[in-house]
Amino acid sequence: MHPMLNIAVRAARNAGQVIVKSLSQPDNIEAIQKGSNDFVTNVDREAEAAIIHTIKKSYPEHSIVAEESGEIAGTNPDYQWIIDPLDGTTNFVKGIPHYAISIALRVKGRTEQAVVYDPIRDELFTATRGSGAQLNGYRIRTGKAKDLAGTILATGFPFKQKHQIEPYQKMFQALFVECADIRRAGSAALDLAYVAAGRIDGFWEMGLKPWDTAAGELLAKEAGAIVTDFVGGHNYEQSGNLVVGNPRVVKQMLAKIREHLPENLAR
């Protein structure tokens, strides 16, 4: 394992311990609304602190972008860690056991290492650029579907952008009639990891942030998936609009999405 990936795994497991330990004392979990339909808990912050401490202990000069702490500048800006300490906070608050820790390392702007860790199932998804993707040390590959028939897709509702509900519903309907079924589980990081593992054939969502997708994007790519925005380009980090799956699935998903794409989402 690459030494920097090893540190990312250690950081993810340390955060996982914080999260799992908190489950034994649910009365101590404090949820605060930080935005429209957007929550943070004291556990998010404690898990993030554990990740940052682990990374800084080994790489004090590296920069960090974390969901709760924001940007922490380092003396070597070429190395930037992107952290979501608890992707799926609403699930966590409600006691739904589906959430993950997401950690990615970018070197000179390119994602090189990725970890998505599900502490409830103890499933560790890892990837190093050019070396494939793994689940608990075993190689994973994206699904082999040739078209949308029979596929299971995943999505995320635009709960932070409810003004986009009309085009989203039209996209959903167009895709739903073509595939076998659609899942909405509440963690984009795990959705991307599940595409990488072949559990889900395709995924789309709008309005995502870099810490939601940085690790999962590399996992998916290293497992053979492609990642695009809603028009088939590479502007998803700026737009937050993502489509992921094997090339044939993405091609057909994009064809359906484009039919209902308003101008403000066509970027």
GROMACS .gro file of N, CA, C and O in nm, residues 122-169:
model
  192
  122ASP      N    1  -1.772  -0.213   0.837
  122ASP     CA    2  -1.627  -0.231   0.832
  122ASP      C    3  -1.582  -0.262   0.689
  122ASP      O    4  -1.504  -0.353   0.663
  123GLU      N    5  -1.634  -0.183   0.593
  123GLU     CA    6  -1.595  -0.196   0.454
  123GLU      C    7  -1.504  -0.080   0.417
  123GLU      O    8  -1.543   0.037   0.428
  124LEU      N    9  -1.385  -0.114   0.374
  124LEU     CA   10  -1.283  -0.016   0.341
  124LEU      C   11  -1.257  -0.018   0.190
  124LEU      O   12  -1.201  -0.114   0.137
  125PHE      N   13  -1.300   0.088   0.122
  125PHE     CA   14  -1.277   0.103  -0.021
  125PHE      C   15  -1.154   0.191  -0.040
  125PHE      O   16  -1.148   0.301   0.018
  126THR      N   17  -1.058   0.146  -0.118
  126THR     CA   18  -0.933   0.221  -0.137
  126THR      C   19  -0.894   0.224  -0.284
  126THR      O   20  -0.928   0.133  -0.361
  127ALA      N   21  -0.820   0.328  -0.321
  127ALA     CA   22  -0.768   0.337  -0.458
  127ALA      C   23  -0.643   0.423  -0.460
  127ALA      O   24  -0.634   0.524  -0.389
  128THR      N   25  -0.548   0.382  -0.541
  128THR     CA   26  -0.431   0.462  -0.577
  128THR      C   27  -0.434   0.479  -0.727
  128THR      O   28  -0.457   0.381  -0.800
  129ARG      N   29  -0.415   0.601  -0.774
  129ARG     CA   30  -0.421   0.625  -0.918
  129ARG      C   31  -0.329   0.529  -0.994
  129ARG      O   32  -0.212   0.515  -0.963
  130GLY      N   33  -0.386   0.461  -1.093
  130GLY     CA   34  -0.310   0.369  -1.176
  130GLY      C   35  -0.295   0.229  -1.121
  130GLY      O   36  -0.239   0.142  -1.186
  131SER      N   37  -0.351   0.205  -1.001
  131SER     CA   38  -0.334   0.073  -0.937
  131SER      C   39  -0.465   0.002  -0.909
  131SER      O   40  -0.467  -0.099  -0.838
  132GLY      N   41  -0.576   0.054  -0.962
  132GLY     CA   42  -0.704  -0.010  -0.941
  132GLY      C   43  -0.767   0.026  -0.808
  132GLY      O   44  -0.713   0.104  -0.730
  133ALA      N   45  -0.886  -0.030  -0.786
  133ALA     CA   46  -0.961  -0.004  -0.663
  133ALA      C   47  -0.983  -0.134  -0.588
  133ALA      O   48  -0.994  -0.241  -0.649
  134GLN      N   49  -0.990  -0.126  -0.456
  134GLN     CA   50  -1.005  -0.244  -0.373
  134GLN      C   51  -1.115  -0.224  -0.269
  134GLN      O   52  -1.142  -0.111  -0.226
  135LEU      N   53  -1.173  -0.334  -0.226
  135LEU     CA   54  -1.263  -0.339  -0.111
  135LEU      C   55  -1.205  -0.440  -0.014
  135LEU      O   56  -1.195  -0.559  -0.046
  136ASN      N   57  -1.164  -0.391   0.102
  136ASN     CA   58  -1.099  -0.475   0.203
  136ASN      C   59  -0.985  -0.559   0.144
  136ASN      O   60  -0.968  -0.677   0.175
  137GLY      N   61  -0.910  -0.494   0.054
  137GLY     CA   62  -0.791  -0.557  -0.002
  137GLY      C   63  -0.813  -0.638  -0.128
  137GLY      O   64  -0.716  -0.686  -0.189
  138TYR      N   65  -0.939  -0.657  -0.169
  138TYR     CA   66  -0.969  -0.735  -0.289
  138TYR      C   67  -1.009  -0.642  -0.403
  138TYR      O   68  -1.086  -0.548  -0.384
  139ARG      N   69  -0.960  -0.672  -0.523
  139ARG     CA   70  -0.986  -0.589  -0.640
  139ARG      C   71  -1.135  -0.582  -0.671
  139ARG      O   72  -1.205  -0.684  -0.666
  140ILE      N   73  -1.183  -0.465  -0.705
  140ILE     CA   74  -1.323  -0.448  -0.745
  140ILE      C   75  -1.329  -0.386  -0.884
  140ILE      O   76  -1.238  -0.314  -0.926
  141ARG      N   77  -1.438  -0.417  -0.953
  141ARG     CA   78  -1.461  -0.362  -1.087
  141ARG      C   79  -1.605  -0.316  -1.097
  141ARG      O   80  -1.696  -0.374  -1.036
  142THR      N   81  -1.626  -0.213  -1.178
  142THR     CA   82  -1.762  -0.165  -1.200
  142THR      C   83  -1.842  -0.266  -1.281
  142THR      O   84  -1.785  -0.358  -1.340
  143GLY      N   85  -1.973  -0.251  -1.281
  143GLY     CA   86  -2.060  -0.346  -1.350
  143GLY      C   87  -2.040  -0.348  -1.501
  143GLY      O   88  -1.983  -0.256  -1.560
  144LYS      N   89  -2.091  -0.454  -1.565
  144LYS     CA   90  -2.070  -0.476  -1.708
  144LYS      C   91  -2.196  -0.454  -1.792
  144LYS      O   92  -2.204  -0.502  -1.906
  145ALA      N   93  -2.294  -0.386  -1.737
  145ALA     CA   94  -2.421  -0.366  -1.810
  145ALA      C   95  -2.395  -0.300  -1.946
  145ALA      O   96  -2.314  -0.208  -1.957
  146LYS      N   97  -2.467  -0.346  -2.048
  146LYS     CA   98  -2.450  -0.293  -2.183
  146LYS      C   99  -2.552  -0.185  -2.217
  146LYS      O  100  -2.535  -0.112  -2.313
  147ASP      N  101  -2.661  -0.180  -2.139
  147ASP     CA  102  -2.760  -0.075  -2.156
  147ASP      C  103  -2.833  -0.059  -2.022
  147ASP      O  104  -2.798  -0.124  -1.924
  148LEU      N  105  -2.934   0.026  -2.018
  148LEU     CA  106  -3.002   0.055  -1.891
  148LEU      C  107  -3.099  -0.055  -1.849
  148LEU      O  108  -3.135  -0.063  -1.730
  149ALA      N  109  -3.140  -0.139  -1.941
  149ALA     CA  110  -3.234  -0.246  -1.907
  149ALA      C  111  -3.175  -0.336  -1.799
  149ALA      O  112  -3.064  -0.388  -1.813
  150GLY      N  113  -3.249  -0.353  -1.691
  150GLY     CA  114  -3.204  -0.442  -1.585
  150GLY      C  115  -3.108  -0.381  -1.485
  150GLY      O  116  -3.066  -0.447  -1.390
  151THR      N  117  -3.071  -0.255  -1.505
  151THR     CA  118  -2.973  -0.194  -1.415
  151THR      C  119  -3.038  -0.140  -1.288
  151THR      O  120  -3.156  -0.108  -1.285
  152ILE      N  121  -2.957  -0.130  -1.184
  152ILE     CA  122  -2.994  -0.060  -1.062
  152ILE      C  123  -2.914   0.070  -1.059
  152ILE      O  124  -2.790   0.067  -1.060
  153LEU      N  125  -2.983   0.183  -1.059
  153LEU     CA  126  -2.918   0.313  -1.053
  153LEU      C  127  -2.932   0.370  -0.912
  153LEU      O  128  -3.018   0.328  -0.834
  154ALA      N  129  -2.848   0.465  -0.879
  154ALA     CA  130  -2.856   0.536  -0.752
  154ALA      C  131  -2.858   0.685  -0.778
  154ALA      O  132  -2.807   0.732  -0.881
  155THR      N  133  -2.915   0.759  -0.686
  155THR     CA  134  -2.924   0.903  -0.700
  155THR      C  135  -2.928   0.969  -0.564
  155THR      O  136  -2.933   0.902  -0.460
  156GLY      N  137  -2.923   1.100  -0.566
  156GLY     CA  138  -2.945   1.179  -0.447
  156GLY      C  139  -3.045   1.287  -0.482
  156GLY      O  140  -3.036   1.349  -0.587
  157PHE      N  141  -3.144   1.309  -0.398
  157PHE     CA  142  -3.243   1.414  -0.425
  157PHE      C  143  -3.178   1.552  -0.403
  157PHE      O  144  -3.090   1.565  -0.318
  158PRO      N  145  -3.222   1.653  -0.476
  158PRO     CA  146  -3.164   1.787  -0.460
  158PRO      C  147  -3.221   1.859  -0.336
  158PRO      O  148  -3.286   1.962  -0.347
  159PHE      N  149  -3.194   1.802  -0.218
  159PHE     CA  150  -3.256   1.854  -0.096
  159PHE      C  151  -3.203   1.991  -0.056
  159PHE      O  152  -3.269   2.063   0.020
  160LYS      N  153  -3.086   2.028  -0.106
  160LYS     CA  154  -3.033   2.162  -0.080
  160LYS      C  155  -3.068   2.260  -0.192
  160LYS      O  156  -3.043   2.379  -0.182
  161GLN      N  157  -3.121   2.207  -0.302
  161GLN     CA  158  -3.159   2.288  -0.418
  161GLN      C  159  -3.300   2.250  -0.462
  161GLN      O  160  -3.322   2.205  -0.574
  162LYS      N  161  -3.395   2.268  -0.374
  162LYS     CA  162  -3.531   2.222  -0.403
  162LYS      C  163  -3.596   2.296  -0.519
  162LYS      O  164  -3.694   2.248  -0.577
  163HIS      N  165  -3.538   2.410  -0.558
  163HIS     CA  166  -3.589   2.480  -0.675
  163HIS      C  167  -3.562   2.402  -0.804
  163HIS      O  168  -3.620   2.432  -0.908
  164GLN      N  169  -3.473   2.300  -0.795
  164GLN     CA  170  -3.442   2.219  -0.914
  164GLN      C  171  -3.527   2.092  -0.919
  164GLN      O  172  -3.501   2.004  -1.002
  165ILE      N  173  -3.629   2.084  -0.836
  165ILE     CA  174  -3.705   1.959  -0.827
  165ILE      C  175  -3.774   1.923  -0.959
  165ILE      O  176  -3.782   1.804  -0.994
  166GLU      N  177  -3.821   2.021  -1.035
  166GLU     CA  178  -3.893   1.988  -1.159
  166GLU      C  179  -3.804   1.919  -1.262
  166GLU      O  180  -3.837   1.810  -1.310
  167PRO      N  181  -3.686   1.979  -1.299
  167PRO     CA  182  -3.601   1.906  -1.393
  167PRO      C  183  -3.551   1.774  -1.336
  167PRO      O  184  -3.538   1.675  -1.410
  168TYR      N  185  -3.526   1.771  -1.204
  168TYR     CA  186  -3.479   1.647  -1.143
  168TYR      C  187  -3.584   1.536  -1.158
  168TYR      O  188  -3.552   1.422  -1.195
  169GLN      N  189  -3.709   1.570  -1.131
  169GLN     CA  190  -3.816   1.470  -1.142
  169GLN      C  191  -3.829   1.418  -1.285
  169GLN      O  192  -3.855   1.299  -1.306
   0.00000   0.00000   0.00000
